[in-house]
Backbone as a printed PyTorch tensor [residue, N CA C, xyz], in Angstrom:
tensor([[[ -52.0260, -145.3450,   83.3640],
         [ -50.7860, -145.1360,   84.0830],
         [ -51.0050, -144.1220,   85.1980]],

        [[ -50.6400, -144.4520,   86.4130],
         [ -50.8230, -143.5100,   87.5080],
         [ -50.0360, -142.2280,   87.2660]],

        [[ -50.6620, -141.0910,   87.5420],
         [ -49.9800, -139.8220,   87.4290],
         [ -49.9870, -139.2290,   86.0270]],

        [[ -50.3710, -139.9900,   85.0210],
         [ -50.3950, -139.4290,   83.6750],
         [ -51.8430, -139.1910,   83.2630]],

        [[ -52.0540, -138.1700,   82.4240],
         [ -53.4350, -137.9070,   82.0160],
         [ -53.9520, -139.0340,   81.1420]],

        [[ -55.2300, -139.2960,   81.2450],
         [ -55.8380, -140.3270,   80.4120],
         [ -55.9140, -139.8350,   78.9800]],

        [[ -56.0930, -140.7600,   78.0750],
         [ -56.2330, -140.4170,   76.6650],
         [ -57.4100, -139.4800,   76.4630]],

        [[ -58.5370, -139.7940,   77.0990],
         [ -59.7270, -138.9690,   76.8860],
         [ -59.5600, -137.5710,   77.4620]],

        [[ -58.9400, -137.4400,   78.6380],
         [ -58.7880, -136.1010,   79.1830],
         [ -57.7500, -135.3180,   78.4010]],

        [[ -56.7380, -135.9940,   77.8790],
         [ -55.7450, -135.3120,   77.0580],
         [ -56.3840, -134.7570,   75.7920]],

        [[ -57.3850, -135.4390,   75.2590],
         [ -58.0850, -134.9720,   74.0690],
         [ -59.2360, -134.0310,   74.4080]],

        [[ -59.5310, -133.8520,   75.6800],
         [ -60.6090, -132.9660,   76.0730],
         [ -61.9830, -133.5810,   75.9630]],

        [[ -62.0740, -134.8960,   75.8710],
         [ -63.3790, -135.5340,   75.7090],
         [ -64.2530, -135.3400,   76.9280]],

        [[ -63.6390, -135.3480,   78.1120],
         [ -64.4740, -135.2590,   79.3090],
         [ -65.1800, -133.9080,   79.3960]],

        [[ -64.5190, -132.8610,   78.9490],
         [ -65.1320, -131.5480,   79.0850],
         [ -65.8910, -131.1100,   77.8520]],

        [[ -65.6980, -131.7740,   76.7310],
         [ -66.2960, -131.2940,   75.4890],
         [ -67.4590, -132.1110,   74.9690]],

        [[ -67.6600, -133.3320,   75.3860],
         [ -68.8250, -134.0360,   74.8930],
         [ -68.5340, -135.4370,   74.4300]],

        [[ -69.5570, -136.0780,   73.9050],
         [ -69.5190, -137.4940,   73.6500],
         [ -68.9920, -137.9070,   72.3000]],

        [[ -68.9800, -139.1860,   72.0930],
         [ -68.4420, -139.8600,   70.9270],
         [ -69.4650, -139.8870,   69.8080]],

        [[ -70.3170, -140.8840,   69.7700],
         [ -71.2990, -140.9390,   68.7100],
         [ -72.4090, -139.9440,   68.9530]],

        [[ -72.5520, -139.4500,   70.1730],
         [ -73.4710, -138.3520,   70.4260],
         [ -72.6830, -137.0560,   70.4450]],

        [[ -71.6640, -136.9740,   69.5750],
         [ -70.8320, -135.7850,   69.5560],
         [ -71.6810, -134.5420,   69.3260]],

        [[ -72.7420, -134.6370,   68.5780],
         [ -73.6510, -133.5080,   68.4330],
         [ -74.5050, -133.3600,   69.6860]],

        [[ -75.0020, -134.4720,   70.2130],
         [ -75.9560, -134.4410,   71.3020],
         [ -75.3870, -133.8440,   72.5780]],

        [[ -74.1210, -134.0870,   72.8480],
         [ -73.5510, -133.5410,   74.0750],
         [ -73.6420, -132.0280,   74.0710]],

        [[ -73.3140, -131.4120,   72.9620],
         [ -73.4080, -129.9560,   72.8710],
         [ -74.8560, -129.5110,   73.0100]],

        [[ -75.7790, -130.2240,   72.4160],
         [ -77.1970, -129.8850,   72.5060],
         [ -77.6740, -129.9990,   73.9450]],

        [[ -77.3590, -131.1180,   74.5630],
         [ -77.8140, -131.3390,   75.9340],
         [ -77.2150, -130.2820,   76.8440]],

        [[ -75.9120, -129.9960,   76.6550],
         [ -75.2780, -128.9730,   77.4760],
         [ -75.9990, -127.6410,   77.3100]],

        [[ -76.2890, -127.2880,   76.0600],
         [ -76.9010, -125.9930,   75.7970],
         [ -78.3260, -125.9140,   76.3370]],

        [[ -79.0750, -126.9990,   76.2060],
         [ -80.4830, -126.9650,   76.5730],
         [ -80.7170, -127.3410,   78.0270]],

        [[ -80.0860, -128.4150,   78.4700],
         [ -80.3870, -128.9450,   79.7990],
         [ -79.3030, -128.6790,   80.8340]],

        [[ -78.1480, -128.1580,   80.4120],
         [ -77.1110, -127.8000,   81.3620],
         [ -76.2820, -128.9450,   81.8810]],

        [[ -76.2740, -130.0870,   81.2030],
         [ -75.4330, -131.2000,   81.6530],
         [ -73.9870, -130.8340,   81.4090]],

        [[ -73.1130, -131.1830,   82.3430],
         [ -71.7100, -130.8430,   82.1620],
         [ -70.8060, -132.0640,   82.0600]],

        [[ -71.3630, -133.2800,   82.0870],
         [ -70.5210, -134.4610,   81.9920],
         [ -71.1190, -135.4670,   81.0140]],

        [[ -71.1410, -135.0970,   79.7380],
         [ -71.6780, -135.9830,   78.7210],
         [ -70.5820, -136.5900,   77.8630]],

        [[ -69.3330, -136.4830,   78.3160],
         [ -68.2220, -136.9850,   77.5310],
         [ -67.9880, -138.4610,   77.7310]],

        [[ -66.9970, -138.9580,   76.9970],
         [ -66.6000, -140.3560,   77.1600],
         [ -65.8270, -140.4590,   78.4630]],

        [[ -66.2310, -141.3290,   79.3670],
         [ -65.4710, -141.4770,   80.6080],
         [ -64.0390, -141.9060,   80.2960]],

        [[ -63.1080, -141.3000,   81.0090],
         [ -61.6920, -141.5780,   80.7760],
         [ -61.3820, -143.0640,   80.8780]],

        [[ -61.9680, -143.7440,   81.8540],
         [ -61.6640, -145.1660,   82.0230],
         [ -62.1800, -145.9930,   80.8480]],

        [[ -63.3190, -145.6110,   80.2640],
         [ -63.8570, -146.3460,   79.1130],
         [ -62.9540, -146.1670,   77.8920]],

        [[ -62.5210, -144.9480,   77.6590],
         [ -61.6430, -144.6900,   76.5160],
         [ -60.2840, -145.3430,   76.7170]],

        [[ -59.7940, -145.3100,   77.9230],
         [ -58.5080, -145.9620,   78.2180],
         [ -58.6060, -147.4790,   78.0200]],

        [[ -59.7330, -148.0760,   78.4270],
         [ -59.9300, -149.5210,   78.2080],
         [ -59.9540, -149.8430,   76.7190]],

        [[ -60.6330, -149.0020,   75.9510],
         [ -60.6750, -149.2080,   74.5040],
         [ -59.2640, -149.1600,   73.9210]],

        [[ -58.5130, -148.1510,   74.2750],
         [ -57.1640, -148.0030,   73.7350],
         [ -56.2750, -149.1790,   74.1420]],

        [[ -56.4410, -149.6720,   75.3610],
         [ -55.5910, -150.7640,   75.8590],
         [ -56.0470, -152.1390,   75.3870]],

        [[ -57.2200, -152.2370,   74.7840],
         [ -57.7620, -153.5520,   74.4240],
         [ -57.2010, -154.1160,   73.1220]],

        [[ -56.4050, -153.3550,   72.4210],
         [ -55.8120, -153.8450,   71.1710],
         [ -54.8520, -154.9870,   71.4870]],

        [[ -55.0040, -156.1190,   70.7740],
         [ -54.0830, -157.2410,   71.0050],
         [ -52.6450, -156.8600,   70.6500]],

        [[ -51.7190, -157.3410,   71.4080],
         [ -50.3010, -157.0620,   71.1610],
         [ -49.8160, -157.8460,   69.9410]],

        [[ -48.8050, -157.3060,   69.2890],
         [ -48.1530, -158.0270,   68.2020],
         [ -48.8860, -158.0020,   66.8740]],

        [[ -49.9160, -157.1950,   66.7440],
         [ -50.6980, -157.1090,   65.5010],
         [ -50.2520, -155.8700,   64.7370]],

        [[ -50.0680, -156.0170,   63.4340],
         [ -49.7930, -154.8450,   62.6020],
         [ -51.0270, -154.5510,   61.7710]],

        [[ -51.3290, -153.2720,   61.5940],
         [ -52.5130, -152.8900,   60.8360],
         [ -53.7710, -153.0380,   61.6780]],

        [[ -54.8880, -153.1180,   61.0040],
         [ -56.1860, -153.1980,   61.6850],
         [ -56.2600, -154.4870,   62.5020]],

        [[ -56.5710, -154.3440,   63.7650],
         [ -56.6300, -155.5110,   64.6510],
         [ -57.9270, -156.2930,   64.4350]],

        [[ -57.8930, -157.5880,   64.6870],
         [ -59.0970, -158.4050,   64.5040],
         [ -60.1720, -158.1410,   65.5530]],

        [[ -59.8570, -157.3290,   66.5580],
         [ -60.8400, -157.0300,   67.6100],
         [ -61.3680, -155.6030,   67.5400]],

        [[ -60.9740, -154.8330,   66.5190],
         [ -61.3690, -153.4240,   66.4650],
         [ -62.8810, -153.2570,   66.5290]],

        [[ -63.6040, -153.9550,   65.6890],
         [ -65.0640, -153.7930,   65.6820],
         [ -65.6660, -154.1690,   67.0330]],

        [[ -65.2730, -155.2940,   67.5840],
         [ -65.8230, -155.7200,   68.8780],
         [ -65.4520, -154.7290,   69.9810]],

        [[ -64.2450, -154.1900,   69.9340],
         [ -63.8240, -153.2270,   70.9520],
         [ -64.6060, -151.9250,   70.8370]],

        [[ -64.8550, -151.4740,   69.6000],
         [ -65.6790, -150.2700,   69.4190],
         [ -67.1140, -150.5170,   69.8470]],

        [[ -67.6600, -151.6680,   69.4950],
         [ -69.0320, -151.9970,   69.9040],
         [ -69.1180, -152.0100,   71.4330]],

        [[ -68.1250, -152.5930,   72.1030],
         [ -68.1300, -152.6140,   73.5730],
         [ -68.1090, -151.1900,   74.1380]],

        [[ -67.3220, -150.3060,   73.5290],
         [ -67.2750, -148.9090,   73.9670],
         [ -68.6260, -148.2400,   73.7560]],

        [[ -69.2160, -148.4250,   72.5680],
         [ -70.5180, -147.8190,   72.2820],
         [ -71.5860, -148.3550,   73.2370]],

        [[ -71.5930, -149.6530,   73.4860],
         [ -72.5850, -150.2460,   74.3940],
         [ -72.4180, -149.6770,   75.8040]],

        [[ -71.1770, -149.5380,   76.2460],
         [ -70.9430, -148.9510,   77.5710],
         [ -71.5180, -147.5380,   77.6390]],

        [[ -71.3120, -146.7550,   76.6010],
         [ -71.8430, -145.3930,   76.5850],
         [ -73.3620, -145.3790,   76.5040]],

        [[ -73.9230, -146.2920,   75.7210],
         [ -75.3880, -146.3750,   75.6320],
         [ -75.9890, -146.7670,   76.9750]],

        [[ -75.3800, -147.7170,   77.6520],
         [ -75.8780, -148.1110,   78.9740],
         [ -75.8120, -146.9420,   79.9440]],

        [[ -74.7470, -146.1640,   79.8560],
         [ -74.5830, -145.0140,   80.7440],
         [ -75.6150, -143.9330,   80.4410]],

        [[ -75.9170, -143.7230,   79.1650],
         [ -76.7360, -142.5850,   78.7590],
         [ -78.1890, -142.9210,   78.4620]],

        [[ -78.5940, -144.1670,   78.6740],
         [ -79.9340, -144.6000,   78.2670],
         [ -81.0390, -143.7080,   78.8190]],

        [[ -80.9800, -143.3770,   80.0730],
         [ -82.0410, -142.5750,   80.6720],
         [ -82.0600, -141.1620,   80.1050]],

        [[ -80.8850, -140.5790,   79.9200],
         [ -80.8150, -139.2120,   79.4030],
         [ -81.3130, -139.1320,   77.9680]],

        [[ -81.1410, -140.1950,   77.2000],
         [ -81.5500, -140.1750,   75.7950],
         [ -83.0630, -139.9930,   75.6740]],

        [[ -83.8080, -140.5830,   76.5580],
         [ -85.2570, -140.4010,   76.5370],
         [ -85.6390, -138.9400,   76.7020]],

        [[ -84.9310, -138.2140,   77.5540],
         [ -85.2440, -136.8010,   77.7570],
         [ -84.7490, -135.9410,   76.6030]],

        [[ -83.9140, -136.4870,   75.7450],
         [ -83.3930, -135.7460,   74.6020],
         [ -84.4740, -135.4800,   73.5710]],

        [[ -85.5550, -136.2650,   73.5840],
         [ -86.6420, -136.0350,   72.6290],
         [ -87.0940, -134.5850,   72.6570]],

        [[ -87.1850, -134.0220,   73.8370],
         [ -87.6060, -132.6300,   73.9620],
         [ -86.6200, -131.6650,   73.3450]],

        [[ -85.3970, -132.1180,   73.1850],
         [ -84.3890, -131.2650,   72.5930],
         [ -84.7110, -130.9410,   71.1390]],

        [[ -85.2450, -131.9220,   70.4120],
         [ -85.4890, -131.7150,   68.9940],
         [ -86.4590, -130.5670,   68.7570]],

        [[ -87.4190, -130.4010,   69.6180],
         [ -88.3170, -129.2560,   69.5180],
         [ -87.5360, -127.9640,   69.7540]],

        [[ -86.5900, -128.0020,   70.6840],
         [ -85.7790, -126.8200,   70.9680],
         [ -84.9180, -126.4470,   69.7660]],

        [[ -84.4120, -127.4260,   69.0400],
         [ -83.6060, -127.1360,   67.8470],
         [ -84.4380, -126.3750,   66.8290]],

        [[ -85.6870, -126.7650,   66.6870],
         [ -86.5500, -126.0690,   65.7460],
         [ -86.8050, -124.6260,   66.1980]],

        [[ -86.8790, -124.4060,   67.5000],
         [ -87.1020, -123.0590,   68.0280],
         [ -85.8280, -122.2410,   68.0450]],

        [[ -84.6670, -122.9020,   68.2410],
         [ -83.3820, -122.2150,   68.4000],
         [ -82.3870, -122.7170,   67.3500]],

        [[ -82.4250, -122.2120,   66.1190],
         [ -81.5740, -122.7180,   65.0460],
         [ -80.0800, -122.6090,   65.3260]],

        [[ -79.6760, -121.7080,   66.2100],
         [ -78.2340, -121.5970,   66.5050],
         [ -77.6890, -122.8570,   67.1790]],

        [[ -78.5510, -123.6310,   67.8340],
         [ -78.1080, -124.9080,   68.4030],
         [ -77.6650, -125.8500,   67.2920]],

        [[ -78.4400, -125.9180,   66.2270],
         [ -78.0920, -126.7710,   65.1030],
         [ -76.7860, -126.3090,   64.4610]],

        [[ -76.6070, -125.0060,   64.3450],
         [ -75.3650, -124.4740,   63.7760],
         [ -74.1570, -124.9050,   64.6080]],

        [[ -74.2790, -124.8300,   65.9250],
         [ -73.1770, -125.2510,   66.8020],
         [ -72.9250, -126.7520,   66.6740]],

        [[ -73.9910, -127.5460,   66.5890],
         [ -73.8470, -128.9940,   66.4470],
         [ -73.0840, -129.3190,   65.1700]],

        [[ -73.4260, -128.6260,   64.0880],
         [ -72.7900, -128.8880,   62.8050],
         [ -71.3060, -128.5570,   62.8790]],

        [[ -70.9320, -127.5310,   63.6110],
         [ -69.5200, -127.1460,   63.7400],
         [ -68.7590, -128.1010,   64.6620]],

        [[ -69.3310, -128.4320,   65.8110],
         [ -68.6390, -129.2220,   66.8210],
         [ -68.5670, -130.7020,   66.4400]],

        [[ -69.6190, -131.2360,   65.8460],
         [ -69.6640, -132.6580,   65.5140],
         [ -68.4860, -133.1450,   64.7010]],

        [[ -68.1930, -132.5170,   63.5540],
         [ -67.0620, -132.9840,   62.7540],
         [ -65.7120, -132.8670,   63.4600]],

        [[ -65.5640, -131.8700,   64.3090],
         [ -64.3120, -131.7440,   65.0720],
         [ -64.1360, -132.9450,   66.0020]],

        [[ -65.1850, -133.3230,   66.7120],
         [ -65.1320, -134.4770,   67.6100],
         [ -64.9030, -135.7620,   66.8140]],

        [[ -65.5740, -135.8530,   65.6560],
         [ -65.4270, -137.0250,   64.8040],
         [ -63.9670, -137.1760,   64.3750]],

        [[ -63.3520, -136.0750,   63.9470],
         [ -61.9530, -136.1160,   63.5080],
         [ -61.0350, -136.5230,   64.6550]],

        [[ -61.2790, -136.0010,   65.8540],
         [ -60.4680, -136.3710,   67.0240],
         [ -60.5900, -137.8610,   67.3210]],

        [[ -61.8080, -138.3700,   67.2610],
         [ -62.0250, -139.7800,   67.5660],
         [ -61.3910, -140.6660,   66.4930]],

        [[ -61.5040, -140.2710,   65.2300],
         [ -60.8880, -141.0450,   64.1450],
         [ -59.3720, -141.0820,   64.3130]],

        [[ -58.7740, -139.9770,   64.7120],
         [ -57.3250, -139.9490,   64.9490],
         [ -56.9500, -140.9060,   66.0770]],

        [[ -57.7660, -140.9370,   67.1110],
         [ -57.5100, -141.8150,   68.2390],
         [ -57.5740, -143.2860,   67.8160]],

        [[ -58.5870, -143.6440,   67.0390],
         [ -58.7060, -145.0270,   66.5600],
         [ -57.5380, -145.3630,   65.6470]],

        [[ -57.1980, -144.4420,   64.7540],
         [ -56.0750, -144.6680,   63.8360],
         [ -54.7720, -144.8540,   64.6110]],

        [[ -54.5860, -144.0750,   65.6460],
         [ -53.3960, -144.2190,   66.4950],
         [ -53.3650, -145.6100,   67.1180]],

        [[ -54.4800, -146.0530,   67.6450],
         [ -54.5640, -147.3810,   68.2480],
         [ -54.2290, -148.4600,   67.2320]],

        [[ -54.7160, -148.2940,   65.9810],
         [ -54.5530, -149.3130,   64.9470],
         [ -53.2690, -149.1700,   64.1380]],

        [[ -52.5680, -148.0470,   64.3020],
         [ -51.3260, -147.8480,   63.5720],
         [ -51.5320, -147.5730,   62.0880]],

        [[ -52.6420, -146.9290,   61.7430],
         [ -52.9410, -146.5750,   60.3500],
         [ -53.3150, -145.0930,   60.2960]],

        [[ -53.4800, -144.5860,   59.0800],
         [ -53.9040, -143.2010,   58.8960],
         [ -55.3710, -143.0340,   59.2900]],

        [[ -55.7170, -141.8660,   59.7980],
         [ -57.1040, -141.5900,   60.1930],
         [ -58.0400, -141.6080,   58.9850]],

        [[ -57.4930, -141.4310,   57.8040],
         [ -58.3190, -141.4280,   56.5900],
         [ -58.4880, -142.8390,   56.0040]],

        [[ -58.0480, -143.8660,   56.7230],
         [ -58.1930, -145.2470,   56.2370],
         [ -59.6660, -145.5020,   55.9390]],

        [[ -60.0160, -145.8650,   54.6960],
         [ -61.4260, -146.0460,   54.3410],
         [ -62.1560, -147.0750,   55.1990]],

        [[ -61.4580, -148.1190,   55.6100],
         [ -62.1020, -149.1270,   56.4510],
         [ -62.4910, -148.5800,   57.8100]],

        [[ -61.6220, -147.7470,   58.4020],
         [ -61.9520, -147.1330,   59.6940],
         [ -63.1460, -146.2060,   59.5500]],

        [[ -63.1160, -145.3860,   58.5060],
         [ -64.2190, -144.4550,   58.3010],
         [ -65.5370, -145.1960,   58.1250]],

        [[ -65.5320, -146.2500,   57.3230],
         [ -66.7520, -147.0290,   57.0950],
         [ -67.2410, -147.6690,   58.3970]],

        [[ -66.3300, -148.2490,   59.1510],
         [ -66.7130, -148.9000,   60.4040],
         [ -67.3190, -147.9030,   61.3870]],

        [[ -66.6400, -146.8000,   61.6270],
         [ -67.1290, -145.8270,   62.6110],
         [ -68.4440, -145.2090,   62.1580]],

        [[ -68.5430, -144.8530,   60.8880],
         [ -69.8090, -144.2840,   60.4070],
         [ -70.9420, -145.3060,   60.5090]],

        [[ -70.6500, -146.5570,   60.2180],
         [ -71.6710, -147.6010,   60.3350],
         [ -72.1150, -147.7740,   61.7800]],

        [[ -71.1720, -147.7920,   62.7010],
         [ -71.5120, -147.9540,   64.1170],
         [ -72.2980, -146.7470,   64.6320]],

        [[ -71.9220, -145.5580,   64.1760],
         [ -72.6550, -144.3670,   64.5880],
         [ -74.0640, -144.3680,   64.0080]],

        [[ -74.2000, -144.7230,   62.7420],
         [ -75.5260, -144.7860,   62.1330],
         [ -76.3860, -145.8200,   62.8660]],

        [[ -75.7910, -146.9500,   63.2110],
         [ -76.5230, -147.9680,   63.9710],
         [ -76.9810, -147.4020,   65.3120]],

        [[ -76.1790, -146.5510,   65.8990],
         [ -76.5580, -145.9130,   67.1610],
         [ -77.7850, -145.0370,   66.9680]],

        [[ -77.7830, -144.2160,   65.9310],
         [ -78.9390, -143.3450,   65.6710],
         [ -80.1900, -144.1710,   65.4190]],

        [[ -80.0690, -145.2420,   64.6350],
         [ -81.2180, -146.1050,   64.3580],
         [ -81.7050, -146.7850,   65.6370]],

        [[ -80.7760, -147.2220,   66.4610],
         [ -81.1510, -147.8760,   67.7230],
         [ -81.8840, -146.9060,   68.6390]],

        [[ -81.4190, -145.6710,   68.7050],
         [ -82.1020, -144.6650,   69.5300],
         [ -83.5080, -144.4380,   69.0010]],

        [[ -83.6480, -144.3040,   67.6760],
         [ -84.9860, -144.1340,   67.0890],
         [ -85.8970, -145.2960,   67.4700]],

        [[ -85.3840, -146.5170,   67.3090],
         [ -86.1800, -147.7130,   67.6120],
         [ -86.5160, -147.7730,   69.1040]],

        [[ -85.5540, -147.4520,   69.9390],
         [ -85.7370, -147.4860,   71.3900],
         [ -86.8210, -146.5010,   71.8190]],

        [[ -86.7640, -145.2810,   71.2920],
         [ -87.7310, -144.2510,   71.6820],
         [ -89.1220, -144.5220,   71.1290]],

        [[ -89.1920, -145.1980,   69.9870],
         [ -90.4910, -145.4630,   69.3540],
         [ -91.1260, -146.7660,   69.8310]],

        [[ -90.4150, -147.5590,   70.5860],
         [ -90.8760, -148.9000,   70.9330],
         [ -91.4590, -148.9570,   72.3460]],

        [[ -92.4040, -149.8640,   72.4970],
         [ -92.9180, -150.1740,   73.8300],
         [ -92.2330, -151.4190,   74.3750]],

        [[ -91.2120, -151.8610,   73.6930],
         [ -90.4880, -153.0830,   74.0410],
         [ -89.7570, -152.9240,   75.3780]],

        [[ -89.4440, -154.0420,   75.9500],
         [ -88.6730, -154.0600,   77.1900],
         [ -87.1630, -154.0680,   76.9180]],

        [[ -86.8050, -154.0340,   75.6360],
         [ -85.3790, -154.0530,   75.2870],
         [ -84.6910, -152.7990,   75.7780]],

        [[ -83.4630, -152.9800,   76.2350],
         [ -82.6440, -151.8220,   76.6090],
         [ -82.1220, -151.1650,   75.3400]],

        [[ -81.5840, -149.9820,   75.4810],
         [ -80.9980, -149.2890,   74.3420],
         [ -79.8210, -150.0900,   73.7790]],

        [[ -79.0170, -150.6630,   74.6370],
         [ -77.8810, -151.4810,   74.1800],
         [ -78.3740, -152.6940,   73.3890]],

        [[ -79.4630, -153.3000,   73.8370],
         [ -80.0220, -154.4450,   73.1030],
         [ -80.5420, -154.0180,   71.7320]],

        [[ -81.1730, -152.8500,   71.6500],
         [ -81.6180, -152.3260,   70.3490],
         [ -80.4120, -152.1070,   69.4380]],

        [[ -79.3610, -151.5530,   70.0090],
         [ -78.1390, -151.2860,   69.2370],
         [ -77.5690, -152.5830,   68.6650]],

        [[ -77.4550, -153.5850,   69.5030],
         [ -76.9240, -154.8700,   69.0360],
         [ -77.8500, -155.5120,   67.9980]],

        [[ -79.1520, -155.3200,   68.1280],
         [ -80.0980, -155.8530,   67.1380],
         [ -79.9040, -155.1590,   65.7860]],

        [[ -79.7260, -153.8430,   65.8000],
         [ -79.4890, -153.1130,   64.5490],
         [ -78.1790, -153.5760,   63.9220]],

        [[ -77.1420, -153.7320,   64.7190],
         [ -75.8550, -154.2020,   64.1890],
         [ -75.9770, -155.6070,   63.6080]],

        [[ -76.7540, -156.4550,   64.2510],
         [ -76.9510, -157.8170,   63.7450],
         [ -77.6280, -157.7850,   62.3780]],

        [[ -78.6220, -156.9160,   62.2200],
         [ -79.2790, -156.7860,   60.9120],
         [ -78.2870, -156.3000,   59.8580]],

        [[ -77.4680, -155.3430,   60.2190],
         [ -76.4580, -154.8500,   59.2850],
         [ -75.4330, -155.9130,   58.9430]],

        [[ -75.0580, -156.6930,   59.9220],
         [ -74.0870, -157.7610,   59.7020],
         [ -74.6150, -158.7830,   58.7020]],

        [[ -75.9230, -159.0920,   58.7760],
         [ -76.5300, -160.0170,   57.8140],
         [ -76.3440, -159.5080,   56.3880]],

        [[ -76.4990, -158.2220,   56.2020],
         [ -76.3550, -157.6480,   54.8690],
         [ -74.8890, -157.5890,   54.4560]],

        [[ -74.0240, -157.1160,   55.3710],
         [ -72.6030, -157.0050,   55.0380],
         [ -71.9260, -158.3530,   54.8350]],

        [[ -72.5300, -159.4300,   55.3120],
         [ -71.9060, -160.7350,   55.1240],
         [ -72.2360, -161.3350,   53.7590]],

        [[ -73.0950, -160.6740,   52.9900],
         [ -73.4180, -161.1430,   51.6390],
         [ -72.2240, -160.9330,   50.7170]],

        [[ -72.1240, -161.7330,   49.6570],
         [ -71.0310, -161.5370,   48.6840],
         [ -71.1120, -160.1350,   48.0740]],

        [[ -69.9570, -159.5910,   47.7140],
         [ -69.9170, -158.2620,   47.1280],
         [ -70.2440, -158.2710,   45.6400]],

        [[ -70.0580, -159.3950,   45.0100],
         [ -70.3770, -159.4890,   43.5840],
         [ -71.1760, -160.7700,   43.3400]],

        [[ -71.8870, -160.7840,   42.2320],
         [ -72.6170, -161.9890,   41.8490],
         [ -71.7310, -162.7650,   40.8850]],

        [[ -71.2810, -163.9080,   41.2950],
         [ -70.3640, -164.6740,   40.4570],
         [ -71.0920, -165.6900,   39.6160]]])
């Protein structure tokens, strides 16, 4: 909406750091001096607006909309992630960075969960939301590991989608043996 603050700027995402790299933004800021590692306002606004109208409860597009948001952020941050490898050595040398990450990460996570819950019209503690977001974030960490360790020509977003596809194969299995 013209003239109104975006969802992300209202939550302070632009000045405070990223989504699934909620820890990394603080690390990068502290070590490398980056000042714009947050979720772009337009990306967060698109995510919030992408919910289909007329749906009550969890929307059938939530997972795809979150994946699209994560992929957009991965595409934006792909180059910077490679330079983050050097950060891990800095964490070992400067333990206070890890302490700050541990404090800031859960705060960002809680803010993001509230935002998703608001979009979906459910409580932020909804177990399905928590499982989905944690799974997508874990897939992000695994994709970054694979991306940094690989000589492949795959982009970071492609690695992410490959990890999610592997997880989907497992999650599509029956929950019980009948």
